[in-house]
Short mmCIF file of C-alpha atoms in Angstrom, two decimals:
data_model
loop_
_atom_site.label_atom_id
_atom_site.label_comp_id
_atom_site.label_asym_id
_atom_site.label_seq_id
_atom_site.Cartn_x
_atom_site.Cartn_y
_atom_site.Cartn_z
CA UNK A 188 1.98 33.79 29.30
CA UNK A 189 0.72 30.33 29.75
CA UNK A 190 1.72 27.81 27.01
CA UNK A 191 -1.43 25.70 26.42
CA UNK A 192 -0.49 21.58 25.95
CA UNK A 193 -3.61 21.26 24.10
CA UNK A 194 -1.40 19.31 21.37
CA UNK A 195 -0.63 16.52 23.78
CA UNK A 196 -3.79 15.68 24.75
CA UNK A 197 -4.35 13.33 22.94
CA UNK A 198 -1.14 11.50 23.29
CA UNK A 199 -1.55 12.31 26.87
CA UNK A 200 -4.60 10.14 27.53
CA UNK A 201 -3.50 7.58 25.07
CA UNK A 202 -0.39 6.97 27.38
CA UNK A 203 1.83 7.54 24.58
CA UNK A 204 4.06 10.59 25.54
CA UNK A 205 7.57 10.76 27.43
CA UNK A 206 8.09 10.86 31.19
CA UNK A 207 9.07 14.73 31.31
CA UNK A 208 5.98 15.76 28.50
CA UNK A 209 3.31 13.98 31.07
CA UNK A 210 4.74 16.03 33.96
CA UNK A 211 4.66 18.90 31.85
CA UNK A 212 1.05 18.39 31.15
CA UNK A 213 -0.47 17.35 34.51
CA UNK A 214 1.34 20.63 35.94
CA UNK A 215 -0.44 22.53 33.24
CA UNK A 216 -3.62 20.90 33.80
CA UNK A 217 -3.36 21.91 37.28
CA UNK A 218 -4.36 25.65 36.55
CA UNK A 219 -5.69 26.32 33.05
CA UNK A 220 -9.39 25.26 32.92
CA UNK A 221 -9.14 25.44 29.39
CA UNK A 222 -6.92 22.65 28.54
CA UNK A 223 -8.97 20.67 31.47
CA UNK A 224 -12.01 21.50 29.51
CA UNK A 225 -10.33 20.28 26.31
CA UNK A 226 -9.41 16.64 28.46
CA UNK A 227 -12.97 16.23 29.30
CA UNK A 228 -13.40 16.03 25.50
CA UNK A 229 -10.60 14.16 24.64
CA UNK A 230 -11.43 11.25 27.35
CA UNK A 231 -15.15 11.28 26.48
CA UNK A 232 -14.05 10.68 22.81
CA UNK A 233 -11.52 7.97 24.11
CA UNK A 234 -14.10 6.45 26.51
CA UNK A 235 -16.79 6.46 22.82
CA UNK A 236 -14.00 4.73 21.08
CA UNK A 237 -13.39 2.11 23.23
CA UNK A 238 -17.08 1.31 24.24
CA UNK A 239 -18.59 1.90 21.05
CA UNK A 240 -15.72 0.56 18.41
CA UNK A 241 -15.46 -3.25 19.58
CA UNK A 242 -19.98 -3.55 18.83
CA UNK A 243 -18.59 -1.55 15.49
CA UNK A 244 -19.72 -3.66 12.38
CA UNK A 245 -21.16 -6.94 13.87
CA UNK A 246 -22.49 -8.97 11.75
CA UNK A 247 -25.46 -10.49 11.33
CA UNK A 248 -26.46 -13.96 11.72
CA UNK A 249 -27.77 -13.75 7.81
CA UNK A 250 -24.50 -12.02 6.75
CA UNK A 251 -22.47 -15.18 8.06
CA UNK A 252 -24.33 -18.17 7.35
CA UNK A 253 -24.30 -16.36 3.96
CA UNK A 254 -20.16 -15.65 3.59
CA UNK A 255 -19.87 -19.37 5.46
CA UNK A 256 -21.62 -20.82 2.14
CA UNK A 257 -19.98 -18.73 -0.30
CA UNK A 258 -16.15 -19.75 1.72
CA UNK A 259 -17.59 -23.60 1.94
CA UNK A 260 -18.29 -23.62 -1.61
CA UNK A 261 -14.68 -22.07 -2.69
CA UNK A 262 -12.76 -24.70 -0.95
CA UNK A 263 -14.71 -27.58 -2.22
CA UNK A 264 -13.43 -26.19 -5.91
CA UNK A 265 -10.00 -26.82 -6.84
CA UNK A 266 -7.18 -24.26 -5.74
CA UNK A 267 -5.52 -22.14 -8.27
CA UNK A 268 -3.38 -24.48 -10.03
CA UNK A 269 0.29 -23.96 -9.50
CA UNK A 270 3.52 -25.82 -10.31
CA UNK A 271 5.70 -27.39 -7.53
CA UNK A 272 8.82 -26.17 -7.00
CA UNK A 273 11.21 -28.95 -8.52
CA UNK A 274 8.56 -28.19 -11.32
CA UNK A 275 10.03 -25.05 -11.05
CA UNK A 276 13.82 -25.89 -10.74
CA UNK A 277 13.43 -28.14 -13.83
CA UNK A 278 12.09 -25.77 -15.77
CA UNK A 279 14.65 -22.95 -14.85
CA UNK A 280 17.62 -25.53 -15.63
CA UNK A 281 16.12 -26.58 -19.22
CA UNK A 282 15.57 -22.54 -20.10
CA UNK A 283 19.28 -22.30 -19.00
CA UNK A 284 20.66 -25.16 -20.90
CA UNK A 285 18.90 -23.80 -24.37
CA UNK A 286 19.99 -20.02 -23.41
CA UNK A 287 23.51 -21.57 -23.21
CA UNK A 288 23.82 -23.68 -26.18
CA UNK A 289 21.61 -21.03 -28.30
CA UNK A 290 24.65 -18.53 -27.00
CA UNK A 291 27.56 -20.89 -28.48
CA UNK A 292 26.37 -21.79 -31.47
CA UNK A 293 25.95 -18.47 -32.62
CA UNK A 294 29.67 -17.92 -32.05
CA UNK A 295 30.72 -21.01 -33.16
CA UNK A 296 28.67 -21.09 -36.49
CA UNK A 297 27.82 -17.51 -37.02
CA UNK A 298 31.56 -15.46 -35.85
CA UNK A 299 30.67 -12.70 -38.75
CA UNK A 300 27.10 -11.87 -37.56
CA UNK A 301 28.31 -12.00 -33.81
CA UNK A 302 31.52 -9.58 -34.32
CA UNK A 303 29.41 -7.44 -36.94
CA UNK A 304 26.60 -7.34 -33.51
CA UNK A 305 29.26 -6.14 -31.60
CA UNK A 306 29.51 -2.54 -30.64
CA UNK A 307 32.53 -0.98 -32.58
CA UNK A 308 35.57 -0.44 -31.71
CA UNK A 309 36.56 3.07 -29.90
CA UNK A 310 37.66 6.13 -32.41
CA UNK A 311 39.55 8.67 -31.40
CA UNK A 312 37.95 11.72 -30.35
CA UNK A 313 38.46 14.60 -33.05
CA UNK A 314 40.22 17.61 -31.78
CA UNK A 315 37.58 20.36 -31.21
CA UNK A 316 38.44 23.09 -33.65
CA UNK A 317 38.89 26.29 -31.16
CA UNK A 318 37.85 29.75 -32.15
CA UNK A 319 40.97 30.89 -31.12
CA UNK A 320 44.15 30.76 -32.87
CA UNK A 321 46.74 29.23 -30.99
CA UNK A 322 50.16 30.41 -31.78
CA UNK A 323 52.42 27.66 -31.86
CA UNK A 324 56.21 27.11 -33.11
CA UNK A 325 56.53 24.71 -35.41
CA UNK A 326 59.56 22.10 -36.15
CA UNK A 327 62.41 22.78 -38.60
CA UNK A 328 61.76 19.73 -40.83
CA UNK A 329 58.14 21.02 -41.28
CA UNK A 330 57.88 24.64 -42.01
CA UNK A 331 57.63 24.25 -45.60
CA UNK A 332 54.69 22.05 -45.52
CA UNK A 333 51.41 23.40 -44.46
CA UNK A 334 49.45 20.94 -42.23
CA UNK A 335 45.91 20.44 -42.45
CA UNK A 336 44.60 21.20 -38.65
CA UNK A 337 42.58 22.82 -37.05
CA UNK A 338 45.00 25.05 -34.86
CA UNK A 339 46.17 27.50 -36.47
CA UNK A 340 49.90 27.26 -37.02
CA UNK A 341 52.18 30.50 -37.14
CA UNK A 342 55.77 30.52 -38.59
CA UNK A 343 58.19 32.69 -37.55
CA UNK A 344 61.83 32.36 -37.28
CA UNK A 345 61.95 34.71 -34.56
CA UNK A 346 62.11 33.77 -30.91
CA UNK A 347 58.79 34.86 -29.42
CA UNK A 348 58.57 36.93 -26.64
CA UNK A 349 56.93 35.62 -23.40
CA UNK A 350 53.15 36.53 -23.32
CA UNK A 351 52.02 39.54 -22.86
CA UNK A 352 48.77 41.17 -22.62
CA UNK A 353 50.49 44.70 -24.40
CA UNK A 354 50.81 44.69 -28.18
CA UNK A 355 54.10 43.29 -29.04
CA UNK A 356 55.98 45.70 -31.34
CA UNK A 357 57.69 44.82 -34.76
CA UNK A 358 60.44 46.68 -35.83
CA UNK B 162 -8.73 -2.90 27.47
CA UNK B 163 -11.40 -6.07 26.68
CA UNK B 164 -10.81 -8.57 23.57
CA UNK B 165 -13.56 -8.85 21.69
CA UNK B 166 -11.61 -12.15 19.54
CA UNK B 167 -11.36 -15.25 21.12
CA UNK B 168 -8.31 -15.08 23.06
CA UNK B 169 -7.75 -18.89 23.77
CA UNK B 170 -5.17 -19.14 20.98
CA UNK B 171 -4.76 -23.07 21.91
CA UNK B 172 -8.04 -23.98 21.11
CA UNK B 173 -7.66 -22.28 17.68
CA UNK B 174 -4.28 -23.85 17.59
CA UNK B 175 -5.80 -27.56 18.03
CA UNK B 176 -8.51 -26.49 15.61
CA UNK B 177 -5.92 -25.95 12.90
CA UNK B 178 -4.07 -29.30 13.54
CA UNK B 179 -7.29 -30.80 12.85
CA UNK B 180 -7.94 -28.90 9.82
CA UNK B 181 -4.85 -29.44 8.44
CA UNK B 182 -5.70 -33.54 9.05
CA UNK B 183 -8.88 -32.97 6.50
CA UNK B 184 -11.41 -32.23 9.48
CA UNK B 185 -13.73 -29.87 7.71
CA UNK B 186 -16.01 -29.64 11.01
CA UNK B 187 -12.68 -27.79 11.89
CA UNK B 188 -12.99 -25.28 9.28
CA UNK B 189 -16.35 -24.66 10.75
CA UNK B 190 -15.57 -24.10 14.19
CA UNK B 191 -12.64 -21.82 12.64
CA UNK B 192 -14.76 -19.52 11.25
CA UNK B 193 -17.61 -19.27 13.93
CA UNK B 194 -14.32 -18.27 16.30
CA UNK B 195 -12.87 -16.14 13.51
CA UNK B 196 -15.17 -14.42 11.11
CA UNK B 197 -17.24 -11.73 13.48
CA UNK B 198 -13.82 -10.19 14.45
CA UNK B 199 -12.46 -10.26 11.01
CA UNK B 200 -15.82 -8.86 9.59
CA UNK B 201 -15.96 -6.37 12.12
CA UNK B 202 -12.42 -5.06 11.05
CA UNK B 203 -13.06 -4.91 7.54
CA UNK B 204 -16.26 -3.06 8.12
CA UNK B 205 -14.28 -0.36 10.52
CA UNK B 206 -11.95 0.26 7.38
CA UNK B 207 -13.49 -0.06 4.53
CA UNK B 208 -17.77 1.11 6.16
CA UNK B 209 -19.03 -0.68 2.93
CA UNK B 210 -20.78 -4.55 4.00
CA UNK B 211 -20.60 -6.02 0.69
CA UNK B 212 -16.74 -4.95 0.24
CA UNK B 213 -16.34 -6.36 4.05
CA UNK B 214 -18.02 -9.63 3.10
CA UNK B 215 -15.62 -9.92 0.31
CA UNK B 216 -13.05 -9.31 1.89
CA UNK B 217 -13.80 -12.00 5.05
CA UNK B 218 -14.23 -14.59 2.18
CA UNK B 219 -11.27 -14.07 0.35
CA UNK B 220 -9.50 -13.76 3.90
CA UNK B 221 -10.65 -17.45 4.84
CA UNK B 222 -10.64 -19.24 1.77
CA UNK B 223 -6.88 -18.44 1.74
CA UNK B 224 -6.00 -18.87 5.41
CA UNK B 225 -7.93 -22.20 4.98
CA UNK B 226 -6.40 -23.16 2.14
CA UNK B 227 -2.60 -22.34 3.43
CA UNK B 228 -2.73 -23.32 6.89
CA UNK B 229 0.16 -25.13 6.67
CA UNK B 230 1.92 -22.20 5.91
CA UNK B 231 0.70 -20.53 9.53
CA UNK B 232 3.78 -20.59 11.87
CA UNK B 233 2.66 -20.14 15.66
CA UNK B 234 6.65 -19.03 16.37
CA UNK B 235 6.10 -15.54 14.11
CA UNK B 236 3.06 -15.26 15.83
CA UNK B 237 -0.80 -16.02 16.57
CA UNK B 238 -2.79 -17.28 14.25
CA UNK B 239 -5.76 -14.30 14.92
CA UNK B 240 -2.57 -11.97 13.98
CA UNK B 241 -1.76 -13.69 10.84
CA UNK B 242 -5.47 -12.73 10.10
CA UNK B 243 -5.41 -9.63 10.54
CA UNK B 244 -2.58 -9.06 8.68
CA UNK B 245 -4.22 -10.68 5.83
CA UNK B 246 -7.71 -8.64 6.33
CA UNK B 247 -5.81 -5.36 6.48
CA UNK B 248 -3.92 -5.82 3.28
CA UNK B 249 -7.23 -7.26 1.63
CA UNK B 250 -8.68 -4.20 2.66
CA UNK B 251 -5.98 -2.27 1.25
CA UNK B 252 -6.61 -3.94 -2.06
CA UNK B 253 -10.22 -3.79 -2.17
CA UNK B 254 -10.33 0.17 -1.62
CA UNK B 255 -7.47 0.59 -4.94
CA UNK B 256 -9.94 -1.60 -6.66
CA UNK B 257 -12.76 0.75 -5.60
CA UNK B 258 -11.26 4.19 -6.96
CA UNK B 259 -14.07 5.59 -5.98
CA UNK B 260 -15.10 6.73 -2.01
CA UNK B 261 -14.31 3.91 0.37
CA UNK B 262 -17.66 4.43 1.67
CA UNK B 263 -21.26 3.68 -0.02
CA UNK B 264 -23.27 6.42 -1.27
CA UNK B 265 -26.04 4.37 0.42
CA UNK B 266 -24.91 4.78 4.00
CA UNK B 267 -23.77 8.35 3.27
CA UNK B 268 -27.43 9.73 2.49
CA UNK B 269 -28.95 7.20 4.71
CA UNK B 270 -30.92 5.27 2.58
CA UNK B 271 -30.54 1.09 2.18
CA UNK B 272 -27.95 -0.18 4.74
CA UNK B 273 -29.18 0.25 8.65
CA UNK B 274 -26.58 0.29 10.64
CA UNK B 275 -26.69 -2.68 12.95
CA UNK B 276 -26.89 -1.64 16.62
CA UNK B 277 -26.95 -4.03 18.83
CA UNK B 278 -30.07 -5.26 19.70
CA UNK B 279 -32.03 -4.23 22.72
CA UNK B 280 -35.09 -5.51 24.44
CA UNK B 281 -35.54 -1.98 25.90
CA UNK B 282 -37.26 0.16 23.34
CA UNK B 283 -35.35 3.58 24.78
CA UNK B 284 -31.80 1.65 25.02
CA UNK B 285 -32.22 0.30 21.45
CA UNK B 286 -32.49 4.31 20.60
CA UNK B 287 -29.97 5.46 22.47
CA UNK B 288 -27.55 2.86 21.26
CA UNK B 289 -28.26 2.73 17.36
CA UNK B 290 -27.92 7.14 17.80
CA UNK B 291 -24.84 6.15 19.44
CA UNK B 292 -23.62 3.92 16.40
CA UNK B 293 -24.61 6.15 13.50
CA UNK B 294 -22.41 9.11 15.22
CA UNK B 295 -19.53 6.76 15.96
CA UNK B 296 -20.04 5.95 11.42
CA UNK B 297 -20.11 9.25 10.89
CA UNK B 298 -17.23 10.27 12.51
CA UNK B 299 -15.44 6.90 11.65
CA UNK B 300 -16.38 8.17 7.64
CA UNK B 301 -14.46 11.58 8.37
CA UNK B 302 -11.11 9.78 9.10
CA UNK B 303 -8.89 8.77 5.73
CA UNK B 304 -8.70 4.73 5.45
CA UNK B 305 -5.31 4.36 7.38
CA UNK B 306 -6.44 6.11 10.76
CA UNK B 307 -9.50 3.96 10.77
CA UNK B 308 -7.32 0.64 10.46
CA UNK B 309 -5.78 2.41 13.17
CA UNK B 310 -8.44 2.56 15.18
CA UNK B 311 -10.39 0.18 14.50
CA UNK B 312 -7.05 -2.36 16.02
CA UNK B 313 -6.45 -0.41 18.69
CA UNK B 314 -10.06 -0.41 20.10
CA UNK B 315 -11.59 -2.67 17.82
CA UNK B 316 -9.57 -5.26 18.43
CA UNK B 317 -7.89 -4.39 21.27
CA UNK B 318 -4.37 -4.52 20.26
CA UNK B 319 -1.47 -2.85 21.84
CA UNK B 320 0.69 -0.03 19.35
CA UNK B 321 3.66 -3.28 18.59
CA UNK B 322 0.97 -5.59 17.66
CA UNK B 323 -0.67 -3.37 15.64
CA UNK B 324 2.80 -2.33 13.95
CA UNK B 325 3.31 -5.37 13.48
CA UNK B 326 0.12 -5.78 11.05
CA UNK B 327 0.63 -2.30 9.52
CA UNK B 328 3.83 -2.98 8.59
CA UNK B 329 5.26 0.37 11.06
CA UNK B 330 7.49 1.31 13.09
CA UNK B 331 5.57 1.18 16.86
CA UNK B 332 5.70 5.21 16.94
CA UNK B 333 3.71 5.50 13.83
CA UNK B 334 0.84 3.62 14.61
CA UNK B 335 0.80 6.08 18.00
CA UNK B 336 0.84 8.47 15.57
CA UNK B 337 -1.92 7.17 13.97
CA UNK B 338 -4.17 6.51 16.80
CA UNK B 339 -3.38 10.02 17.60
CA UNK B 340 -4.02 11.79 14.59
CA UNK B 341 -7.51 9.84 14.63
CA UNK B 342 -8.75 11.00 17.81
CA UNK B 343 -7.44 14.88 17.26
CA UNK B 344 -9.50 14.53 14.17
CA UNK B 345 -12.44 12.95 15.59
CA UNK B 346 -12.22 15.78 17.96
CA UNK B 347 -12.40 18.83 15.49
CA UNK B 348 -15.65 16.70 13.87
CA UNK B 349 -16.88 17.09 16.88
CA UNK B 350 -15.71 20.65 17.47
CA UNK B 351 -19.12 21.77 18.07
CA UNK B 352 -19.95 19.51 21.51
CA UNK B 353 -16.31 21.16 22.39
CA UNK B 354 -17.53 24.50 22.07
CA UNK B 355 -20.52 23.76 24.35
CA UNK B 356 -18.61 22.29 26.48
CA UNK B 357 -16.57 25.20 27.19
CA UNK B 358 -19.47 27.17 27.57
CA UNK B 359 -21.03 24.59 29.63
CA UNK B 360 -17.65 25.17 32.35
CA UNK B 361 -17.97 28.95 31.69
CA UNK B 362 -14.34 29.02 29.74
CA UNK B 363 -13.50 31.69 27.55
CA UNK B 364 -12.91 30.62 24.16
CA UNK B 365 -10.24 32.72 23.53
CA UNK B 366 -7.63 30.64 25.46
CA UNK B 367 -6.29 28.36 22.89
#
């Protein structure tokens, strides 16, 4: 079956497609009366465009005179104000010079209120209490105290077996 | 492909030095050589006079008033202008939140398109039906394929130029021009199908 080109059409009287697509659409055009139907369109519409668009929105005579009077009278007023550019620069320096001194006189004359500003100091994380006892062995010196934590701690002067998922028996 | 804006960019270019020496006949002659084009693209975009008129002052009171910022090495001056209109345009339809077109031309009361005129009763017809289908189908295209258009035929611009002014890459504003005329084409689906059957082609080939 035929593959129409009716999609390039419009590129293809606009001049805008590649080598190898114009080739492919002039040997289409050379037997489908369809897509030569659909270029009769697309050229008259072209051929509209260009004759009709450049007479598109003339003005009148009126219509200028009027916008020349309106433009005439805007340039005889004064431009928006604006400040020159060393203007500029000197203004930029002086904001600078206050920023700085405001900056080290408040750590010269007010230390307190500057450290009490700053953020505070780093705290260890606390130790997430697990749900899960975790069976540790703990040292000689300390198995007669009982430490406040939040593992679980689990004496027992025997060795403990290596970990195993069975039941470990107690004789 | 014919130029509708003056294309003797020296003349302009010796009407700016003397503008920029305080010669306000300069201005004048500026925008006699100037303002038609520039009104003409405003009107393609935006299809609203008043908003166009705006637009062509606001254009030339600021070109005027910065001419010594034009620099003929990043290109010509009726470029610079365009640029300018086109992003004017841009800002006058966000002001406008509302349709891009007047409700005036849209039911056809108010504004009369101005066709050419014509000393020929039957021409002056035939032209001005001519124009009103040409704003119709212009009003069925979304603001950024009628810039589109109305650069590339309207002004006559070739795809970098007008990249250049739409801020694009060149294949974009192809796309553009494109995408305007396959749309302008289903508006106008109807003289297709007539067409076909004027050739005697099925319609069920596409």
């Amino acid at each position: 079956m035929r593959k129409h080109v009716r999609h390039l059409l419009a590129g293809y009287v606009h001049g805008t497609l590649s080598p190898r697509q114009r080739r492919q659409v002039a040997r289409h055009l050379a037997d489908c009366p369809a897509c030569r139907a659909a270029l009769i369109s697309h050229e008259g519409i072209m051929r509209d465009l260009r004759d009709g668009l450049p007479a598109f929105g003339q003005p009148t005579r009126p219509q200028l005179a009027q916008m020349w009077a309106v433009i005439r009278g805007r340039l005889a007023q004064p431009g928006p104000t604006r400040l020159p550019m060393a203007g500029l620069q000197v203004l930029g320096a002086a904001f600078g010079v206050l920023i700085t001194a405001a900056f080290s006189l408040s750590v010269l004359f007010g230390g307190t209120a500057y450290v009490a500003a700053a953020p505070p100091p780093p705290v260890p994380a606390e130790i997430r209490a697990t749900a899960t006892p975790i069976m540790t062995r703990a040292p000689e010196s300390s198995r007669t105290q009982l430490h406040a934590s939040p593992t679980a701690i689990v004496y027992n002067s025997e060795p403990i077996p290596a970990a195993s998922p069975a039941p470990i028996a107690r004789w | 492909m014919n130029r509708p804006f003056p294309p003797d960019e020296t003349a302009l270019h010796a009407l700016i030095a003397r503008g920029l020496r305080g010669d306000q006949e300069a201005f004048a002659a500026l925008y006699q050589a100037v303002a038609p084009g520039l009104y003409r693209l405003a009107y393609s975009i935006l299809l609203h006079p008043e908003d166009s008129e705006d637009v062509v002052q606001e254009v030339l009171v600021y070109a005027f008033r910065n001419l010594k910022n034009f620099d003929p090495a990043r290109g010509t001056f009726r470029m610079w202008l365009y640029t300018i209109t086109v992003s004017r345009c841009r800002n006058a339809r966000r002001r406008r939140w509302l349709p891009t077109v007047a409700l005036q031309s849209l039911i056809g009361l108010g504004h009369e398109p101005r066709a050419p005129e014509s000393s020929n009763p039957e021409a002056a017809i035939a032209r001005k039906t001519a124009y009103e289908s040409l704003e119709r189908a212009m009003m069925t295209l979304s603001p950024r394929l009628r810039e589109a258009l109305a650069l590339r035929y309207g002004q006559g611009l070739t795809y970098r130029e007008m990249a250049e002014i739409l801020d694009c890459p060149q294949k974009t504003a192809e796309s553009r021009v494109r995408l305007a005329h396959e749309a302008l084409r289903g508006a106008m689906a109807g003289f297709d199908e007539s067409l076909l059957e004027e050739l005697g082609v099925a319609e069920g080939g596409f």
